[in-house]
mmCIF file of C-alpha atoms in Angstrom:
data_model
loop_
_atom_site.group_PDB
_atom_site.id
_atom_site.type_symbol
_atom_site.label_atom_id
_atom_site.label_comp_id
_atom_site.label_asym_id
_atom_site.label_seq_id
_atom_site.Cartn_x
_atom_site.Cartn_y
_atom_site.Cartn_z
ATOM 1 C CA UNK A 1 -70.154 40.201 -23.433
ATOM 2 C CA UNK A 2 -70.312 36.713 -24.917
ATOM 3 C CA UNK A 3 -68.548 33.910 -23.036
ATOM 4 C CA UNK A 4 -66.907 32.374 -26.089
ATOM 5 C CA UNK A 5 -63.398 33.300 -27.186
ATOM 6 C CA UNK A 6 -63.040 36.996 -27.811
ATOM 7 C CA UNK A 7 -60.400 38.949 -29.637
ATOM 8 C CA UNK A 8 -58.974 41.665 -27.413
ATOM 9 C CA UNK A 9 -57.351 44.633 -29.102
ATOM 10 C CA UNK A 10 -53.713 45.068 -28.218
ATOM 11 C CA UNK A 11 -51.934 48.390 -28.098
ATOM 12 C CA UNK A 12 -48.728 49.132 -29.956
ATOM 13 C CA UNK A 13 -47.255 51.669 -27.525
ATOM 14 C CA UNK A 14 -43.528 50.971 -27.354
ATOM 15 C CA UNK A 15 -41.987 51.137 -23.907
ATOM 16 C CA UNK A 16 -38.523 51.502 -25.377
ATOM 17 C CA UNK A 17 -37.541 52.751 -28.831
ATOM 18 C CA UNK A 18 -38.192 50.232 -31.537
ATOM 19 C CA UNK A 19 -40.759 49.074 -34.039
ATOM 20 C CA UNK A 20 -43.671 47.225 -32.438
ATOM 21 C CA UNK A 21 -45.490 44.400 -34.204
ATOM 22 C CA UNK A 22 -48.594 45.109 -36.209
ATOM 23 C CA UNK A 23 -51.675 44.603 -34.031
ATOM 24 C CA UNK A 24 -53.459 43.043 -36.977
ATOM 25 C CA UNK A 25 -50.900 40.230 -36.950
ATOM 26 C CA UNK A 26 -50.619 39.853 -33.186
ATOM 27 C CA UNK A 27 -54.095 39.471 -31.764
ATOM 28 C CA UNK A 28 -54.446 37.712 -28.422
ATOM 29 C CA UNK A 29 -57.418 35.502 -27.571
ATOM 30 C CA UNK A 30 -58.880 34.950 -24.083
ATOM 31 C CA UNK A 31 -62.033 33.506 -22.597
ATOM 32 C CA UNK A 32 -63.849 36.144 -20.533
ATOM 33 C CA UNK A 33 -65.009 35.014 -17.094
ATOM 34 C CA UNK A 34 -64.911 37.125 -13.963
ATOM 35 C CA UNK A 35 -62.583 39.903 -15.079
ATOM 36 C CA UNK A 36 -62.008 41.174 -18.579
ATOM 37 C CA UNK A 37 -58.396 41.459 -19.689
ATOM 38 C CA UNK A 38 -57.378 45.002 -20.428
ATOM 39 C CA UNK A 39 -55.317 45.922 -23.434
ATOM 40 C CA UNK A 40 -51.886 44.395 -23.478
ATOM 41 C CA UNK A 41 -49.022 46.817 -23.894
ATOM 42 C CA UNK A 42 -45.931 46.342 -26.002
ATOM 43 C CA UNK A 43 -42.347 46.470 -24.746
ATOM 44 C CA UNK A 44 -39.685 46.604 -27.458
ATOM 45 C CA UNK A 45 -37.237 44.673 -25.296
ATOM 46 C CA UNK A 46 -35.716 41.827 -27.372
ATOM 47 C CA UNK A 47 -35.032 38.361 -25.923
ATOM 48 C CA UNK A 48 -31.285 38.984 -25.826
ATOM 49 C CA UNK A 49 -32.007 41.811 -23.378
ATOM 50 C CA UNK A 50 -34.714 39.932 -21.462
ATOM 51 C CA UNK A 51 -35.121 36.204 -22.004
ATOM 52 C CA UNK A 52 -38.416 35.682 -20.181
ATOM 53 C CA UNK A 53 -38.626 31.852 -20.427
ATOM 54 C CA UNK A 54 -35.063 31.271 -19.256
ATOM 55 C CA UNK A 55 -35.342 33.827 -16.456
ATOM 56 C CA UNK A 56 -38.632 32.516 -15.086
ATOM 57 C CA UNK A 57 -37.686 28.839 -15.440
ATOM 58 C CA UNK A 58 -34.221 29.010 -13.902
ATOM 59 C CA UNK A 59 -35.209 28.196 -10.326
ATOM 60 C CA UNK A 60 -35.355 31.746 -8.971
ATOM 61 C CA UNK A 61 -39.095 31.973 -8.324
ATOM 62 C CA UNK A 62 -41.871 29.419 -8.008
ATOM 63 C CA UNK A 63 -45.081 31.356 -8.700
ATOM 64 C CA UNK A 64 -45.009 31.793 -12.490
ATOM 65 C CA UNK A 65 -47.123 29.623 -14.806
ATOM 66 C CA UNK A 66 -46.735 29.017 -18.526
ATOM 67 C CA UNK A 67 -49.992 28.747 -20.511
ATOM 68 C CA UNK A 68 -50.801 26.948 -23.754
ATOM 69 C CA UNK A 69 -50.883 30.225 -25.656
ATOM 70 C CA UNK A 70 -47.254 31.033 -24.968
ATOM 71 C CA UNK A 71 -47.870 33.445 -22.114
ATOM 72 C CA UNK A 72 -46.643 33.618 -18.536
ATOM 73 C CA UNK A 73 -48.764 34.453 -15.492
ATOM 74 C CA UNK A 74 -47.354 35.463 -12.131
ATOM 75 C CA UNK A 75 -47.349 37.907 -9.245
ATOM 76 C CA UNK A 76 -45.042 40.855 -8.586
ATOM 77 C CA UNK A 77 -45.760 42.383 -5.202
ATOM 78 C CA UNK A 78 -49.410 43.453 -5.185
ATOM 79 C CA UNK A 79 -49.979 42.940 -8.909
ATOM 80 C CA UNK A 80 -50.899 39.987 -11.067
ATOM 81 C CA UNK A 81 -48.818 40.066 -14.248
ATOM 82 C CA UNK A 82 -49.208 38.621 -17.728
ATOM 83 C CA UNK A 83 -46.240 38.387 -20.114
ATOM 84 C CA UNK A 84 -46.289 37.101 -23.698
ATOM 85 C CA UNK A 85 -42.851 36.935 -25.366
ATOM 86 C CA UNK A 86 -42.422 37.565 -29.100
ATOM 87 C CA UNK A 87 -39.356 37.466 -31.336
ATOM 88 C CA UNK A 88 -38.551 41.172 -30.895
ATOM 89 C CA UNK A 89 -40.159 42.094 -27.582
ATOM 90 C CA UNK A 90 -43.079 41.101 -25.407
ATOM 91 C CA UNK A 91 -46.674 41.953 -24.595
ATOM 92 C CA UNK A 92 -47.437 42.676 -20.968
ATOM 93 C CA UNK A 93 -50.054 43.869 -18.538
ATOM 94 C CA UNK A 94 -50.580 44.268 -14.791
ATOM 95 C CA UNK A 95 -53.783 43.674 -12.825
ATOM 96 C CA UNK A 96 -55.971 44.982 -11.321
ATOM 97 C CA UNK A 97 -54.265 48.323 -12.028
ATOM 98 C CA UNK A 98 -53.020 48.340 -15.628
ATOM 99 C CA UNK A 99 -49.865 49.869 -17.034
ATOM 100 C CA UNK A 100 -47.503 49.462 -14.074
ATOM 101 C CA UNK A 101 -44.376 49.131 -16.188
ATOM 102 C CA UNK A 102 -42.129 50.172 -13.304
ATOM 103 C CA UNK A 103 -42.910 46.877 -11.541
ATOM 104 C CA UNK A 104 -41.700 44.848 -14.503
ATOM 105 C CA UNK A 105 -38.693 47.076 -15.138
ATOM 106 C CA UNK A 106 -37.496 46.729 -11.548
ATOM 107 C CA UNK A 107 -38.414 43.040 -11.143
ATOM 108 C CA UNK A 108 -36.336 42.027 -14.156
ATOM 109 C CA UNK A 109 -33.499 44.464 -13.314
ATOM 110 C CA UNK A 110 -33.659 46.039 -16.759
ATOM 111 C CA UNK A 111 -31.224 48.739 -15.668
ATOM 112 C CA UNK A 112 -28.404 46.160 -15.703
ATOM 113 C CA UNK A 113 -26.413 46.214 -18.962
ATOM 114 C CA UNK A 114 -26.079 42.530 -19.873
ATOM 115 C CA UNK A 115 -23.931 43.120 -22.946
ATOM 116 C CA UNK A 116 -21.300 44.836 -20.820
ATOM 117 C CA UNK A 117 -21.405 41.953 -18.340
ATOM 118 C CA UNK A 118 -21.036 39.385 -21.115
ATOM 119 C CA UNK A 119 -17.935 41.088 -22.475
ATOM 120 C CA UNK A 120 -16.415 41.310 -19.007
ATOM 121 C CA UNK A 121 -17.188 37.685 -18.110
ATOM 122 C CA UNK A 122 -15.876 36.254 -21.381
ATOM 123 C CA UNK A 123 -12.664 38.239 -21.012
ATOM 124 C CA UNK A 124 -12.261 36.899 -17.467
ATOM 125 C CA UNK A 125 -13.427 33.335 -18.233
ATOM 126 C CA UNK A 126 -13.923 32.343 -21.908
ATOM 127 C CA UNK A 127 -15.537 29.035 -20.923
ATOM 128 C CA UNK A 128 -18.744 30.834 -19.948
ATOM 129 C CA UNK A 129 -19.384 31.866 -23.559
ATOM 130 C CA UNK A 130 -21.420 28.747 -24.361
ATOM 131 C CA UNK A 131 -23.859 29.374 -21.512
ATOM 132 C CA UNK A 132 -24.193 33.011 -22.575
ATOM 133 C CA UNK A 133 -24.951 32.058 -26.171
ATOM 134 C CA UNK A 134 -27.578 29.552 -25.105
ATOM 135 C CA UNK A 135 -29.328 31.650 -22.451
ATOM 136 C CA UNK A 136 -28.602 35.225 -23.514
ATOM 137 C CA UNK A 137 -31.030 37.619 -21.854
ATOM 138 C CA UNK A 138 -31.467 35.613 -18.651
ATOM 139 C CA UNK A 139 -31.577 37.949 -15.663
ATOM 140 C CA UNK A 140 -31.542 37.776 -11.891
ATOM 141 C CA UNK A 141 -34.915 38.758 -10.465
ATOM 142 C CA UNK A 142 -35.419 41.436 -7.826
ATOM 143 C CA UNK A 143 -38.072 39.719 -5.790
ATOM 144 C CA UNK A 144 -40.084 40.605 -2.735
ATOM 145 C CA UNK A 145 -37.764 39.912 0.200
ATOM 146 C CA UNK A 146 -40.307 38.094 2.353
ATOM 147 C CA UNK A 147 -41.481 35.921 -0.537
ATOM 148 C CA UNK A 148 -37.940 34.811 -1.376
ATOM 149 C CA UNK A 149 -37.111 34.289 2.297
ATOM 150 C CA UNK A 150 -39.903 31.759 2.851
ATOM 151 C CA UNK A 151 -39.895 30.288 -0.670
ATOM 152 C CA UNK A 152 -36.271 29.188 -0.446
ATOM 153 C CA UNK A 153 -36.915 27.800 3.008
ATOM 154 C CA UNK A 154 -39.359 25.483 1.238
ATOM 155 C CA UNK A 155 -37.017 24.870 -1.703
ATOM 156 C CA UNK A 156 -34.282 23.090 0.231
ATOM 157 C CA UNK A 157 -34.257 19.377 -0.684
ATOM 158 C CA UNK A 158 -37.539 19.629 -2.551
ATOM 159 C CA UNK A 159 -38.827 19.410 -6.126
ATOM 160 C CA UNK A 160 -40.149 22.172 -8.365
ATOM 161 C CA UNK A 161 -43.606 20.577 -8.464
ATOM 162 C CA UNK A 162 -43.889 20.369 -4.671
ATOM 163 C CA UNK A 163 -42.418 23.823 -4.119
ATOM 164 C CA UNK A 164 -44.854 25.357 -6.603
ATOM 165 C CA UNK A 165 -47.857 23.696 -4.960
ATOM 166 C CA UNK A 166 -46.668 24.564 -1.468
ATOM 167 C CA UNK A 167 -46.055 28.243 -2.191
ATOM 168 C CA UNK A 168 -49.366 28.531 -4.049
ATOM 169 C CA UNK A 169 -51.228 26.980 -1.120
ATOM 170 C CA UNK A 170 -49.499 29.303 1.336
ATOM 171 C CA UNK A 171 -50.409 32.400 -0.683
ATOM 172 C CA UNK A 172 -53.999 31.269 -1.111
ATOM 173 C CA UNK A 173 -54.441 30.447 2.574
ATOM 174 C CA UNK A 174 -52.771 33.512 4.108
ATOM 175 C CA UNK A 175 -52.255 36.055 1.332
ATOM 176 C CA UNK A 176 -54.520 38.897 0.260
ATOM 177 C CA UNK A 177 -56.400 38.326 -3.022
ATOM 178 C CA UNK A 178 -55.228 40.470 -5.936
ATOM 179 C CA UNK A 179 -57.404 39.541 -8.899
ATOM 180 C CA UNK A 180 -59.213 36.734 -10.675
ATOM 181 C CA UNK A 181 -58.458 36.514 -14.386
ATOM 182 C CA UNK A 182 -59.579 33.817 -16.752
ATOM 183 C CA UNK A 183 -60.533 31.663 -13.780
ATOM 184 C CA UNK A 184 -57.064 32.065 -12.280
ATOM 185 C CA UNK A 185 -56.933 33.516 -8.787
ATOM 186 C CA UNK A 186 -53.890 35.534 -7.789
ATOM 187 C CA UNK A 187 -52.785 36.272 -4.244
ATOM 188 C CA UNK A 188 -50.194 38.510 -2.704
ATOM 189 C CA UNK A 189 -47.537 36.649 -0.754
ATOM 190 C CA UNK A 190 -48.470 36.789 2.952
ATOM 191 C CA UNK A 191 -46.633 39.086 5.326
ATOM 192 C CA UNK A 192 -44.551 37.606 8.127
ATOM 193 C CA UNK A 193 -47.115 38.705 10.715
ATOM 194 C CA UNK A 194 -49.764 36.535 9.068
ATOM 195 C CA UNK A 195 -47.422 33.551 8.836
ATOM 196 C CA UNK A 196 -46.479 33.986 12.479
ATOM 197 C CA UNK A 197 -50.094 33.148 13.323
ATOM 198 C CA UNK A 198 -50.284 30.195 10.927
ATOM 199 C CA UNK A 199 -51.543 26.792 11.969
ATOM 200 C CA UNK A 200 -48.832 24.140 11.968
ATOM 201 C CA UNK A 201 -51.347 21.460 10.986
ATOM 202 C CA UNK A 202 -52.561 23.599 8.078
ATOM 203 C CA UNK A 203 -49.001 24.109 6.862
ATOM 204 C CA UNK A 204 -48.332 20.404 7.091
ATOM 205 C CA UNK A 205 -51.441 19.702 5.028
ATOM 206 C CA UNK A 206 -50.096 22.128 2.427
ATOM 207 C CA UNK A 207 -46.954 19.961 2.027
ATOM 208 C CA UNK A 208 -44.628 21.959 4.290
ATOM 209 C CA UNK A 209 -44.021 18.813 6.343
ATOM 210 C CA UNK A 210 -41.180 19.088 8.841
ATOM 211 C CA UNK A 211 -40.619 22.684 7.714
ATOM 212 C CA UNK A 212 -43.966 23.829 9.157
ATOM 213 C CA UNK A 213 -42.788 24.725 12.668
ATOM 214 C CA UNK A 214 -39.661 26.284 11.182
ATOM 215 C CA UNK A 215 -41.769 28.576 8.989
ATOM 216 C CA UNK A 216 -43.794 29.749 11.980
ATOM 217 C CA UNK A 217 -40.713 30.297 14.133
ATOM 218 C CA UNK A 218 -38.916 32.287 11.441
ATOM 219 C CA UNK A 219 -42.068 34.295 10.674
ATOM 220 C CA UNK A 220 -42.290 35.246 14.333
ATOM 221 C CA UNK A 221 -38.648 36.283 14.283
ATOM 222 C CA UNK A 222 -39.087 38.458 11.181
ATOM 223 C CA UNK A 223 -42.305 39.971 12.569
ATOM 224 C CA UNK A 224 -40.532 40.828 15.826
ATOM 225 C CA UNK A 225 -37.871 42.871 14.042
ATOM 226 C CA UNK A 226 -38.203 46.599 13.316
ATOM 227 C CA UNK A 227 -40.394 47.288 10.303
ATOM 228 C CA UNK A 228 -38.459 46.858 7.080
ATOM 229 C CA UNK A 229 -35.688 44.818 8.715
ATOM 230 C CA UNK A 230 -35.485 42.207 5.967
ATOM 231 C CA UNK A 231 -35.562 44.736 3.124
ATOM 232 C CA UNK A 232 -33.027 46.796 5.048
ATOM 233 C CA UNK A 233 -30.451 44.048 4.505
ATOM 234 C CA UNK A 234 -30.248 45.319 0.924
ATOM 235 C CA UNK A 235 -28.444 48.366 2.242
ATOM 236 C CA UNK A 236 -25.979 46.324 4.274
ATOM 237 C CA UNK A 237 -22.746 44.911 2.827
ATOM 238 C CA UNK A 238 -23.229 41.461 1.331
ATOM 239 C CA UNK A 239 -21.222 39.619 3.974
ATOM 240 C CA UNK A 240 -23.139 41.315 6.790
ATOM 241 C CA UNK A 241 -26.506 40.449 5.246
ATOM 242 C CA UNK A 242 -25.414 36.881 4.571
ATOM 243 C CA UNK A 243 -24.129 36.351 8.105
ATOM 244 C CA UNK A 244 -27.325 37.723 9.631
ATOM 245 C CA UNK A 245 -29.499 35.410 7.558
ATOM 246 C CA UNK A 246 -27.270 32.330 7.836
ATOM 247 C CA UNK A 247 -27.369 32.612 11.611
ATOM 248 C CA UNK A 248 -31.121 32.038 11.709
ATOM 249 C CA UNK A 249 -32.467 28.570 12.545
ATOM 250 C CA UNK A 250 -33.243 26.641 9.362
ATOM 251 C CA UNK A 251 -31.550 29.041 6.931
ATOM 252 C CA UNK A 252 -27.840 28.255 6.601
ATOM 253 C CA UNK A 253 -25.292 29.510 4.089
ATOM 254 C CA UNK A 254 -26.887 28.287 0.844
ATOM 255 C CA UNK A 255 -30.426 29.554 1.507
ATOM 256 C CA UNK A 256 -28.962 32.811 2.810
ATOM 257 C CA UNK A 257 -27.141 33.249 -0.509
ATOM 258 C CA UNK A 258 -30.329 32.518 -2.463
ATOM 259 C CA UNK A 259 -32.147 35.221 -0.506
ATOM 260 C CA UNK A 260 -29.236 37.647 -0.898
ATOM 261 C CA UNK A 261 -29.024 37.127 -4.651
ATOM 262 C CA UNK A 262 -32.674 36.814 -5.661
ATOM 263 C CA UNK A 263 -34.275 39.306 -3.267
ATOM 264 C CA UNK A 264 -31.711 41.516 -1.533
ATOM 265 C CA UNK A 265 -29.918 42.625 -4.711
ATOM 266 C CA UNK A 266 -26.493 41.417 -3.575
ATOM 267 C CA UNK A 267 -25.276 40.516 -7.050
ATOM 268 C CA UNK A 268 -22.065 38.954 -5.767
ATOM 269 C CA UNK A 269 -23.889 36.280 -3.752
ATOM 270 C CA UNK A 270 -23.230 32.751 -5.042
ATOM 271 C CA UNK A 271 -25.475 29.948 -3.722
ATOM 272 C CA UNK A 272 -23.336 26.806 -3.623
ATOM 273 C CA UNK A 273 -25.272 23.612 -4.342
ATOM 274 C CA UNK A 274 -24.084 20.359 -5.891
ATOM 275 C CA UNK A 275 -24.216 21.846 -9.398
ATOM 276 C CA UNK A 276 -22.366 25.069 -8.611
ATOM 277 C CA UNK A 277 -19.850 23.182 -6.500
ATOM 278 C CA UNK A 278 -19.066 20.877 -9.432
ATOM 279 C CA UNK A 279 -18.723 23.866 -11.752
ATOM 280 C CA UNK A 280 -16.342 25.654 -9.379
ATOM 281 C CA UNK A 281 -14.222 22.542 -8.904
ATOM 282 C CA UNK A 282 -14.051 21.819 -12.637
ATOM 283 C CA UNK A 283 -13.253 25.404 -13.641
ATOM 284 C CA UNK A 284 -11.138 26.669 -10.786
ATOM 285 C CA UNK A 285 -9.967 24.202 -8.142
ATOM 286 C CA UNK A 286 -9.955 20.491 -9.103
ATOM 287 C CA UNK A 287 -8.144 19.659 -5.854
ATOM 288 C CA UNK A 288 -11.344 20.496 -3.919
ATOM 289 C CA UNK A 289 -13.297 17.709 -5.618
ATOM 290 C CA UNK A 290 -13.188 15.322 -2.664
ATOM 291 C CA UNK A 291 -13.352 17.947 0.080
ATOM 292 C CA UNK A 292 -16.372 18.028 2.359
ATOM 293 C CA UNK A 293 -18.516 21.141 1.988
ATOM 294 C CA UNK A 294 -17.471 22.706 5.277
ATOM 295 C CA UNK A 295 -18.199 26.408 5.946
ATOM 296 C CA UNK A 296 -14.603 27.139 4.956
ATOM 297 C CA UNK A 297 -14.866 25.265 1.646
ATOM 298 C CA UNK A 298 -18.276 26.856 0.973
ATOM 299 C CA UNK A 299 -16.752 30.303 1.431
ATOM 300 C CA UNK A 300 -13.769 29.432 -0.745
ATOM 301 C CA UNK A 301 -15.979 28.264 -3.615
ATOM 302 C CA UNK A 302 -18.049 31.452 -3.485
ATOM 303 C CA UNK A 303 -14.892 33.555 -3.418
ATOM 304 C CA UNK A 304 -13.584 31.731 -6.496
ATOM 305 C CA UNK A 305 -16.633 32.916 -8.437
ATOM 306 C CA UNK A 306 -16.318 36.433 -7.067
ATOM 307 C CA UNK A 307 -12.618 36.615 -7.928
ATOM 308 C CA UNK A 308 -13.218 35.330 -11.449
ATOM 309 C CA UNK A 309 -16.413 37.181 -12.377
ATOM 310 C CA UNK A 310 -16.403 40.294 -10.210
ATOM 311 C CA UNK A 311 -19.329 42.141 -8.616
ATOM 312 C CA UNK A 312 -21.954 40.292 -10.688
ATOM 313 C CA UNK A 313 -20.599 36.843 -9.869
ATOM 314 C CA UNK A 314 -24.039 35.705 -8.788
ATOM 315 C CA UNK A 315 -25.416 36.431 -12.236
ATOM 316 C CA UNK A 316 -22.546 34.584 -13.900
ATOM 317 C CA UNK A 317 -23.041 31.491 -11.746
ATOM 318 C CA UNK A 318 -26.745 31.468 -12.710
ATOM 319 C CA UNK A 319 -25.772 31.020 -16.361
ATOM 320 C CA UNK A 320 -23.364 28.222 -15.525
ATOM 321 C CA UNK A 321 -25.845 26.668 -13.084
ATOM 322 C CA UNK A 322 -28.688 26.654 -15.615
ATOM 323 C CA UNK A 323 -26.454 25.332 -18.387
ATOM 324 C CA UNK A 324 -25.256 22.534 -16.100
ATOM 325 C CA UNK A 325 -28.822 21.527 -15.279
ATOM 326 C CA UNK A 326 -29.804 21.443 -18.930
ATOM 327 C CA UNK A 327 -26.650 19.820 -20.309
ATOM 328 C CA UNK A 328 -28.627 16.864 -21.672
ATOM 329 C CA UNK A 329 -31.558 18.904 -22.983
ATOM 330 C CA UNK A 330 -31.753 20.201 -26.538
ATOM 331 C CA UNK A 331 -34.633 22.716 -26.527
ATOM 332 C CA UNK A 332 -33.941 26.359 -27.204
ATOM 333 C CA UNK A 333 -34.540 28.966 -24.493
ATOM 334 C CA UNK A 334 -37.873 29.898 -26.101
ATOM 335 C CA UNK A 335 -39.084 26.349 -25.523
ATOM 336 C CA UNK A 336 -38.244 26.270 -21.823
ATOM 337 C CA UNK A 337 -41.185 26.129 -19.454
ATOM 338 C CA UNK A 338 -41.743 25.107 -15.876
ATOM 339 C CA UNK A 339 -43.434 21.901 -16.958
ATOM 340 C CA UNK A 340 -40.218 20.573 -18.485
ATOM 341 C CA UNK A 341 -38.012 22.153 -15.857
ATOM 342 C CA UNK A 342 -39.069 19.993 -12.896
ATOM 343 C CA UNK A 343 -35.524 18.907 -12.225
ATOM 344 C CA UNK A 344 -34.889 16.837 -9.103
ATOM 345 C CA UNK A 345 -33.841 18.880 -6.130
ATOM 346 C CA UNK A 346 -33.630 22.655 -6.184
ATOM 347 C CA UNK A 347 -30.372 24.173 -5.026
ATOM 348 C CA UNK A 348 -29.621 20.904 -3.294
#
């Protein structure tokens, strides 16, 4: 096969009912290197149902990359994944084993009916309607529990650029290789047992800094628990899971809520950072504006979201959070990418 740009045929198999684009009008071009790209598959899932750019650029995960051709590259569990949004759906593929739609369906929580949530939220709080209009289709990810656990440990008081580099270095150093595509190497996120044996000096060189010994200590704790302990917190009530995580050294209430929401499927979890705190104060309790963020105030702010938005309060706050971050930006959701979304501190 020649090394210059090649046209790869794309399939038109619809994952959900709907008319797929003509393959003659939607050819995808790649440069073949170490692994040929298999046929992309079509999912007739419109952006209002799954807004890929907004979802992947909203600070939930730090391992997705946006390419010049309009596609996204990332890792879900033991698979490298390519996504290419279009106006009425998206092209997708998994590597090295193709066609693993169930990974994408679960990762993006496609079983959750967003339209029903929108109606419920707007009835409860009409002021959320602007964020819904702007970022319709944004979803909460169902991530690997261990990956979210250690990623958000890195995310505290850090920037998107540094977090992305740090997580990538960690996966490359300690994770199992998945595939090499177009010169891009993809790695599975390392298990806690591997991180428990990590070198502190190596972690420091990979930009973990003062967090390095904390990562090792927490990895040893997780590895010492019964198998599946972290994932098992999904089956526990939210407050139990949150308390168990928040009690660990270096985690705290905010990181515990990030893990609960983005990896343990506790949809009512509300991570309270400076942005979400300001939103809660402005919308619900102006008298809390000058209160210190004590554990009691933190709990009160989260409860305000839960009382107002119900069991999917965590999803609602993500819309308000993302809208607050982008209040001075004018690009549409389709123009969002991680390169322009390197906002200051993450969940600070």
